[in-house]
Short mmCIF file of C-alpha atoms in Angstrom, two decimals:
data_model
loop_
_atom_site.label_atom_id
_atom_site.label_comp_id
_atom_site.label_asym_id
_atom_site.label_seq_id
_atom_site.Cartn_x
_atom_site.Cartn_y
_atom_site.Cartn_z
CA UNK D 204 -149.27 -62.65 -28.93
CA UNK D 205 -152.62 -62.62 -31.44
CA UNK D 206 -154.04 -66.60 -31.00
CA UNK D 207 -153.93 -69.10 -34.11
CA UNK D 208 -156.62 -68.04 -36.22
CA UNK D 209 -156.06 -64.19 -35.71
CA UNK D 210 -152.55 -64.96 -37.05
CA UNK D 211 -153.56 -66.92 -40.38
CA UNK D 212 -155.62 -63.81 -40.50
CA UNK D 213 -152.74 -61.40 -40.06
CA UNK D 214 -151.14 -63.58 -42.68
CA UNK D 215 -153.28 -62.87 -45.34
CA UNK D 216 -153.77 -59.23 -44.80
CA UNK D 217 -150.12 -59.02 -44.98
CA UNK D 218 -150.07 -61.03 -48.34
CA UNK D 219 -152.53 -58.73 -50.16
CA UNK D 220 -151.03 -55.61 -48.81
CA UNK D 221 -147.48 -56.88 -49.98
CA UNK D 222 -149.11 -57.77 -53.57
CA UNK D 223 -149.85 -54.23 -53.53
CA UNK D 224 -147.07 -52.41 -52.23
CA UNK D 225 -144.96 -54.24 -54.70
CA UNK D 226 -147.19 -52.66 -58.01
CA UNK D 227 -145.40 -49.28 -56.41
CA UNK D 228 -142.02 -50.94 -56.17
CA UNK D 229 -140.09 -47.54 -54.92
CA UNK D 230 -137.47 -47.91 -51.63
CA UNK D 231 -140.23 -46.94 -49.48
CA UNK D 232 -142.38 -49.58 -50.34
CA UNK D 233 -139.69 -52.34 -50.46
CA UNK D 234 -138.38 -51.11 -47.27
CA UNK D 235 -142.00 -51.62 -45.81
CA UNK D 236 -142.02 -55.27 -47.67
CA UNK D 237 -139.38 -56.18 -45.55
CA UNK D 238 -140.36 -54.68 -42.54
CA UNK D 239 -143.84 -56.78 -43.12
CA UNK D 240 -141.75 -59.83 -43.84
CA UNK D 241 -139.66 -59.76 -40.72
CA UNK D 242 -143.08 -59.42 -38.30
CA UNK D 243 -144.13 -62.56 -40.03
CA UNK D 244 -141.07 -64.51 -39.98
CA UNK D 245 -140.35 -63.68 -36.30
CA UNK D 246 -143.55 -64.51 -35.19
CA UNK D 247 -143.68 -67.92 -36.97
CA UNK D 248 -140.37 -68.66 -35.59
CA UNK D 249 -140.97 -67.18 -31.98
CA UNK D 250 -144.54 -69.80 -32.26
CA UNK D 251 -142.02 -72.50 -33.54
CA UNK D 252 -139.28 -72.66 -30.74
CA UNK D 253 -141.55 -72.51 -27.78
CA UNK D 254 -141.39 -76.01 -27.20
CA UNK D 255 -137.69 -75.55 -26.33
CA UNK D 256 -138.76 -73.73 -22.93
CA UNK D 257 -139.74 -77.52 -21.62
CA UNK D 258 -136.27 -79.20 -22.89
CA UNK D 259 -133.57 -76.86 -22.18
CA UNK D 260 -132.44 -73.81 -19.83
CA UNK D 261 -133.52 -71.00 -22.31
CA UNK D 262 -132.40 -67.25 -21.95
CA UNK D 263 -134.16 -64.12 -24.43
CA UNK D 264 -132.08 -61.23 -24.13
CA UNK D 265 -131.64 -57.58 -26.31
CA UNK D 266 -128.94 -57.80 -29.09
CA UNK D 267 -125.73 -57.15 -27.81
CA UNK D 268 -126.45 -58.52 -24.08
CA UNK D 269 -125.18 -62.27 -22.67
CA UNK D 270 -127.51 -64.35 -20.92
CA UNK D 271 -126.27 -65.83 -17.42
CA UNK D 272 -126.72 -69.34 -16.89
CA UNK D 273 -126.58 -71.03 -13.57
CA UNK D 274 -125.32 -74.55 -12.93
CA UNK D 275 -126.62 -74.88 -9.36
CA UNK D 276 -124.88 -77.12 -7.11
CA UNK D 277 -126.60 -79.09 -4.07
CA UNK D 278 -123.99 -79.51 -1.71
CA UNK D 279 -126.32 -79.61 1.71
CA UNK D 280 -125.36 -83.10 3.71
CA UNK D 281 -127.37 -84.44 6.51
CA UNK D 282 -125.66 -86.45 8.82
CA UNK D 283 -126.40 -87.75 12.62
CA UNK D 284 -124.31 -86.77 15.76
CA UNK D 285 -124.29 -86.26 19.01
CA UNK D 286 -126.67 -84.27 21.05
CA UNK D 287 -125.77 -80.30 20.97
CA UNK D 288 -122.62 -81.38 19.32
CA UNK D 289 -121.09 -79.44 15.87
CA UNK D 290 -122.59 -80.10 12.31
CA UNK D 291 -120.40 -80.50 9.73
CA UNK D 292 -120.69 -77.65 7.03
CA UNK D 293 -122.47 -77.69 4.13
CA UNK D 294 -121.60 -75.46 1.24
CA UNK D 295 -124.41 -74.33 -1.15
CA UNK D 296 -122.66 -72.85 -4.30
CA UNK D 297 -123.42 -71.78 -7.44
CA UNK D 298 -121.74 -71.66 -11.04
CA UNK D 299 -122.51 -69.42 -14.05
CA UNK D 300 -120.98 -68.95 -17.61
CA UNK D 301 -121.74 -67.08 -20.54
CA UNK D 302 -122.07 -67.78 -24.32
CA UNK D 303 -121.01 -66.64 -27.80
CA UNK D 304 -123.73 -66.51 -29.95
CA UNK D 305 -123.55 -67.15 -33.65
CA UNK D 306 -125.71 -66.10 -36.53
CA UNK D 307 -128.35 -68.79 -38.02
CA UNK D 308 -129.71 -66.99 -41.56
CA UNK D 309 -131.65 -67.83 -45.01
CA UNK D 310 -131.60 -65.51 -48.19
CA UNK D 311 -134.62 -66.22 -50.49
CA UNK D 312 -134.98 -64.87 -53.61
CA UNK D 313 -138.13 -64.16 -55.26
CA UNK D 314 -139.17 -63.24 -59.46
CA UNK D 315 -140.26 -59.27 -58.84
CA UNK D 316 -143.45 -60.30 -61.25
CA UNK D 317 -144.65 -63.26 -59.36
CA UNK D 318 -144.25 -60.64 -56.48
CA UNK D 319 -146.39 -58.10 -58.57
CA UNK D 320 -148.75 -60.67 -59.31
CA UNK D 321 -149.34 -62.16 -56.44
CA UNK D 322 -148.31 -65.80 -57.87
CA UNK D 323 -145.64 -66.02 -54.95
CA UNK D 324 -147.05 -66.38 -51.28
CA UNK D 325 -145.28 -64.65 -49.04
CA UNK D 326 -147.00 -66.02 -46.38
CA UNK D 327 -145.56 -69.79 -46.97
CA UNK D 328 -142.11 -68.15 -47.96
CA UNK D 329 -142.59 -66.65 -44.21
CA UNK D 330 -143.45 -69.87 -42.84
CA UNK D 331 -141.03 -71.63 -44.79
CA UNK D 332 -137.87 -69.27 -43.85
CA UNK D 333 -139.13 -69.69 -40.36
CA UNK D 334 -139.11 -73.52 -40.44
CA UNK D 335 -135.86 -73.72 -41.70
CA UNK D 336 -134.15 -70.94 -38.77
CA UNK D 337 -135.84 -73.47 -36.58
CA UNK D 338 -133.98 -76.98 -38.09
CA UNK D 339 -130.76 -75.04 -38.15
CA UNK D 340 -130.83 -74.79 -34.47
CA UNK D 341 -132.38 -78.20 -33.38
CA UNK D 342 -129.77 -79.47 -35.72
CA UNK D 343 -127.04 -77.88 -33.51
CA UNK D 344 -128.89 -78.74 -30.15
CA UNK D 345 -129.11 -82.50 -31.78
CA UNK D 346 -125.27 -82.48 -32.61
CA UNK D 347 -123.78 -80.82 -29.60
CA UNK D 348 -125.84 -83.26 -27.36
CA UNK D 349 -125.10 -86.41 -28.88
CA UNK D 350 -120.97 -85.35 -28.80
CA UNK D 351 -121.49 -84.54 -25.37
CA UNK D 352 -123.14 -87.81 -24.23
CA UNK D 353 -122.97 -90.54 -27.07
CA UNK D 354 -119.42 -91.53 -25.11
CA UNK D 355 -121.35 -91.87 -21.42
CA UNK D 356 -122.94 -95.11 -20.36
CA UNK D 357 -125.89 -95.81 -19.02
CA UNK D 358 -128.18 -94.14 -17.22
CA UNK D 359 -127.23 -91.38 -19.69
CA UNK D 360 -126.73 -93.64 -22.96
CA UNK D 361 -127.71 -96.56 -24.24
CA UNK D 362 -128.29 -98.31 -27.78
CA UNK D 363 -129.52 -101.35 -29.49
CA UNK D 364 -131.69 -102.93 -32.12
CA UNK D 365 -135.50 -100.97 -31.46
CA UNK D 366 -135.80 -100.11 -27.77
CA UNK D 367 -134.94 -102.70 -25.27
CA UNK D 368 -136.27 -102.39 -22.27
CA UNK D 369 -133.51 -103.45 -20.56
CA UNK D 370 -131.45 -100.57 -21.81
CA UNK D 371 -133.81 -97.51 -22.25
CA UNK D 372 -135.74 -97.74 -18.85
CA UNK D 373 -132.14 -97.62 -16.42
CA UNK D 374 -132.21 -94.31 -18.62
CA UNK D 375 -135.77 -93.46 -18.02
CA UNK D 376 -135.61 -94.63 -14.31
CA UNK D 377 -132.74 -92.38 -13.44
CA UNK D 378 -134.26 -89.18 -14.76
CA UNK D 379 -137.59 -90.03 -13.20
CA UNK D 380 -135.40 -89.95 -10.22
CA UNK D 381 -134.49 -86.66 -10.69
CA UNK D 382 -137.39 -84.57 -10.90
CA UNK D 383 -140.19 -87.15 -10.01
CA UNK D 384 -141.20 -87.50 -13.57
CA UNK D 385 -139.98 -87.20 -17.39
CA UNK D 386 -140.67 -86.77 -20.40
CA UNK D 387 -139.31 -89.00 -23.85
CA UNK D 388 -138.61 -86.78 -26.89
CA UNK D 389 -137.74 -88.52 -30.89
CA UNK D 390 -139.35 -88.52 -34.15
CA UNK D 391 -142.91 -90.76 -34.57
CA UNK D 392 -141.04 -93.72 -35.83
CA UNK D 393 -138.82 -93.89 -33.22
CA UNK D 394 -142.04 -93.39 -30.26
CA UNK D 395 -143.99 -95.76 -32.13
CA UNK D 396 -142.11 -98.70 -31.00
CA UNK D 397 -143.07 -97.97 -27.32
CA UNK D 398 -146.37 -99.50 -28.09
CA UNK D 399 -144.89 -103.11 -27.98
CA UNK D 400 -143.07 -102.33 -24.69
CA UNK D 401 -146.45 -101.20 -22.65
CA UNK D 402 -148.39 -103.94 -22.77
CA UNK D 403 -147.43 -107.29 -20.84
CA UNK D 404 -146.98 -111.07 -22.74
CA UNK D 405 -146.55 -109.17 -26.12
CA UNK D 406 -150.04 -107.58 -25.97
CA UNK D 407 -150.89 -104.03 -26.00
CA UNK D 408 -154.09 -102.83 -23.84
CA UNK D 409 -156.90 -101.85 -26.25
CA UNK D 410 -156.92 -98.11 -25.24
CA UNK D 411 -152.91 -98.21 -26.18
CA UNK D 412 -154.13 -99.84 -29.29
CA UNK D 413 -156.52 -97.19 -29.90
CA UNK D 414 -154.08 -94.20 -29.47
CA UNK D 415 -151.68 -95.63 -31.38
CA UNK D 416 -153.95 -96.02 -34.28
CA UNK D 417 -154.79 -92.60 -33.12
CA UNK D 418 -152.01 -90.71 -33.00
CA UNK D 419 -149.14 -93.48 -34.64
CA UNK D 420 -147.86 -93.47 -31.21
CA UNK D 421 -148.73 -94.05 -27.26
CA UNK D 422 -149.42 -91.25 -25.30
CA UNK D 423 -147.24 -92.77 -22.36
CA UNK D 424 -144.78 -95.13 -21.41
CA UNK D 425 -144.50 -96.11 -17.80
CA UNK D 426 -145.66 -92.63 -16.48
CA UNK D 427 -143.42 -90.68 -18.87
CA UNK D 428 -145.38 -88.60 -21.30
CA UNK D 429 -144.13 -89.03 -25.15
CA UNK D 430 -143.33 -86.16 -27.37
CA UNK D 431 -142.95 -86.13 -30.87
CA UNK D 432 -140.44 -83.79 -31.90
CA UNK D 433 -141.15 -81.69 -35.43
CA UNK D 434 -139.05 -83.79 -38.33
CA UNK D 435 -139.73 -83.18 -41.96
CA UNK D 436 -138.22 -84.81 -45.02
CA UNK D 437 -135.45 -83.13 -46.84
CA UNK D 438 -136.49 -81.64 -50.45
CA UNK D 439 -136.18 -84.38 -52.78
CA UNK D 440 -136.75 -87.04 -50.47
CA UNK D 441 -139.54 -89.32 -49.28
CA UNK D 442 -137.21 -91.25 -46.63
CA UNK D 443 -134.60 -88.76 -45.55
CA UNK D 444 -135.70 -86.57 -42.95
CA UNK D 445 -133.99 -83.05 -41.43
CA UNK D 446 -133.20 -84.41 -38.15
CA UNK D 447 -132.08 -88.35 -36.95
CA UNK D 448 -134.71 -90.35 -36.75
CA UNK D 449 -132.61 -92.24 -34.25
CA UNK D 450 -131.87 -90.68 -31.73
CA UNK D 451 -134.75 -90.33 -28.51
CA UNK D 452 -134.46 -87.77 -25.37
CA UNK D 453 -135.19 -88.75 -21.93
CA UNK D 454 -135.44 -85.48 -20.15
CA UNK D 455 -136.87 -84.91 -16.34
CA UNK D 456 -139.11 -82.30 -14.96
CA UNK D 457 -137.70 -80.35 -12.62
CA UNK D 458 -135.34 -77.07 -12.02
CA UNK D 459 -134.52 -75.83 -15.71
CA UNK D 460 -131.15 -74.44 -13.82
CA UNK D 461 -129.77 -78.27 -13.74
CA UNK D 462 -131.29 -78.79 -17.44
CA UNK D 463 -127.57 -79.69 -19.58
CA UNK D 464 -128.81 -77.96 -23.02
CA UNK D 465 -129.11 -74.38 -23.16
CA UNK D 466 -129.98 -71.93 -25.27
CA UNK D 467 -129.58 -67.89 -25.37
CA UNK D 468 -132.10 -66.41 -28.14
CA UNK D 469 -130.31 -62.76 -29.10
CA UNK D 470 -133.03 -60.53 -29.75
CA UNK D 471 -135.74 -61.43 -32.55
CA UNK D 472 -135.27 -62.59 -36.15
CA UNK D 473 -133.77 -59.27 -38.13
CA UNK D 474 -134.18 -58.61 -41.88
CA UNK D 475 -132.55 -56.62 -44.79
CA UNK D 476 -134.53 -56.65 -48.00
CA UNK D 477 -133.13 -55.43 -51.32
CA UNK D 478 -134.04 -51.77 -52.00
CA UNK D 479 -135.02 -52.15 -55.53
CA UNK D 480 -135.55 -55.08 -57.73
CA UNK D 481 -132.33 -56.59 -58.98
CA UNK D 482 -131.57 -54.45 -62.85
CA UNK D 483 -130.67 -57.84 -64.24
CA UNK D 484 -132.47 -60.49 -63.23
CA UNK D 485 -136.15 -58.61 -61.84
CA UNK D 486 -135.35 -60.59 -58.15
CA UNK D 487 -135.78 -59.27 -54.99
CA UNK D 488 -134.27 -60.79 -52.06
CA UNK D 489 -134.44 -60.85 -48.52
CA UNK D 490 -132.60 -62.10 -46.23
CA UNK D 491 -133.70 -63.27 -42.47
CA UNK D 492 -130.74 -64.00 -39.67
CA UNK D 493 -131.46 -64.82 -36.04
CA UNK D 494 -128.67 -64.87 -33.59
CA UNK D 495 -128.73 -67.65 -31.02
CA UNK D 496 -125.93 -69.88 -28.89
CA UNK D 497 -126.19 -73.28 -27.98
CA UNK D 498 -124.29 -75.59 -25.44
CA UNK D 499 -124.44 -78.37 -23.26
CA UNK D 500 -123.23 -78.19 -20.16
CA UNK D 501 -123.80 -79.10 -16.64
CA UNK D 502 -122.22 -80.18 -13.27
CA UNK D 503 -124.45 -83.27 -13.44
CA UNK D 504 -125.23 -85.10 -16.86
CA UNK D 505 -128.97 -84.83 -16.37
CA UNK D 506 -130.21 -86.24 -19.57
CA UNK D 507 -130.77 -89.20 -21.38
CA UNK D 508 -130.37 -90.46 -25.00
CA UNK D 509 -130.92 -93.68 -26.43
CA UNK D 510 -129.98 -94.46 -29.91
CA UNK D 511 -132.52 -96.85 -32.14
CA UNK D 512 -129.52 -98.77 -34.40
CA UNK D 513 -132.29 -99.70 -36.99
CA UNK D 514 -133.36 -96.25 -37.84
CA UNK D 515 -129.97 -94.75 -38.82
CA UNK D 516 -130.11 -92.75 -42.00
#
């Protein structure tokens, strides 16, 4: 995969080169549009799902193929007995299911003579169409996730007024447990609020201070390393975001296997595009789907979420 700035390159060499084929706007030059269109679009939204590879048991596979997942299950026992006498058995087993997949898709239209012109850039409409494939799915991680754990207790859920330490680190303690160390997902508002929690008598050290002022947030709290998970506003709104604001992810290191979200990608982002500009309104459109399952699952509930009642939107 071409690094960051050969990409913004590639992204405006396929902007002018679109500008052009469209003055020729025959089938074979649409048809090339789109093909041009879906490289950029999958590549933006292949660069914007990576992250999911630390959260959740991710499978790739060819269209038309399911992806395997394995709940593994320790079952070895250690136990004391007599000398030279018989150890009890211990079964080591393993679980796997499959997935139906579903399709995830946007449809922009664009004016034909902006397209001409060059006055629409098909390079944001590319990054755009990518951004919004990628809330779609988060949005369905977020959803299936909270059904599957809102109604647990702690260690796997907790809520209250900001964080309370007394509730969110029984959450973060058990899933350090698990895989030695974790990691705490949520929008910045939500991680900013750690800042008052790692300091002692209501102070904060002066190089928390510092990255807070930094970055709007700590880069740590007790050991785990904070994440800031990708939340823009909705259109029209200046307070309203895509995703909860409220909701923050306590998820260990460790074997991806036991990880309780997963997520099967089915092949890359596909496109149709039209094959002519539209004889009544000059529009072209194209349309982008992406086919990709999501579940939560798991013999052991190896997650946490805790649920900041003052940011609800």
């Amino acid at each position: 995969m071409a690094n960051k700035a050969d990409f913004k390159h590639e992204l405006k060499d396929a902007n002018d080169y679109i500008k052009e084929l469209a003055s020729a706007p025959n089938p074979m030059n649409m048809y090339e549009i789109g093909q041009i269109m879906q490289y950029v679009v999958d590549e933006g939204f292949q660069r914007r799902v990576a992250y999911m590879d630390q959260i959740a048991d991710v499978k790739r596979t060819g269209l038309g193929e399911k992806a395997q997942f394995k709940l593994g299950i320790d079952g070895i026992k250690a136990m004391f007995q007599a000398k030279s006498a018989t150890t009890e058995r211990s079964k080591v087993a393993n679980k796997f299911f499959t997935m139906d997949t579903d399709e995830v898709s946007v449809r922009p239209v664009v004016n034909f003579l902006e397209l001409q012109l060059g006055k629409t850039d098909m390079t944001k409409l590319a990054a755009s169409a990518a951004l919004k494939l990628e809330m779609a799915i988060v949005k369905r991680i977020q959803d299936a996730t909270y059904a599957a754990f809102a109604s647990l207790g702690s260690p796997n859920y907790a809520n209250g007024a900001g964080i309370t330490k007394a509730a969110f680190d029984p959450i973060l303690n058990a899933m350090k447990r698990v895989g030695g160390s974790a990691s705490i997902m949520g929008d910045v508002e939500a991680l900013s609020k750690f800042t008052s929690l790692a300091g002692f008598n209501n102070t904060v050290a002066d190089q928390l201070a510092l990255e807070h002022n930094q970055n709007g947030m700590i880069g740590k709290y007790l050991g785990a390393n904070l994440m800031q998970l990708d939340n823009p506003l909705q259109v029209g709104s200046l307070t309203k975001t895509e995703l909860r604001k409220d909701l923050i992810y306590v998820l260990p290191t460790g074997d991806v296997d036991l990880r309780p979200i997963k997520v099967q990608f089915e092949g890359g982002v596909q496109s149709i595009t039209s094959a002519t500009p539209n004889m009544d309104s000059k529009e072209v459109e194209f349309r982008f789907d992406q086919y990709v399952g999501v579940s939560t699952i798991g013999t052991r509930k190896l997650m946490g979420i805790y649920e900041d009642t003052t940011l609800a939107q």
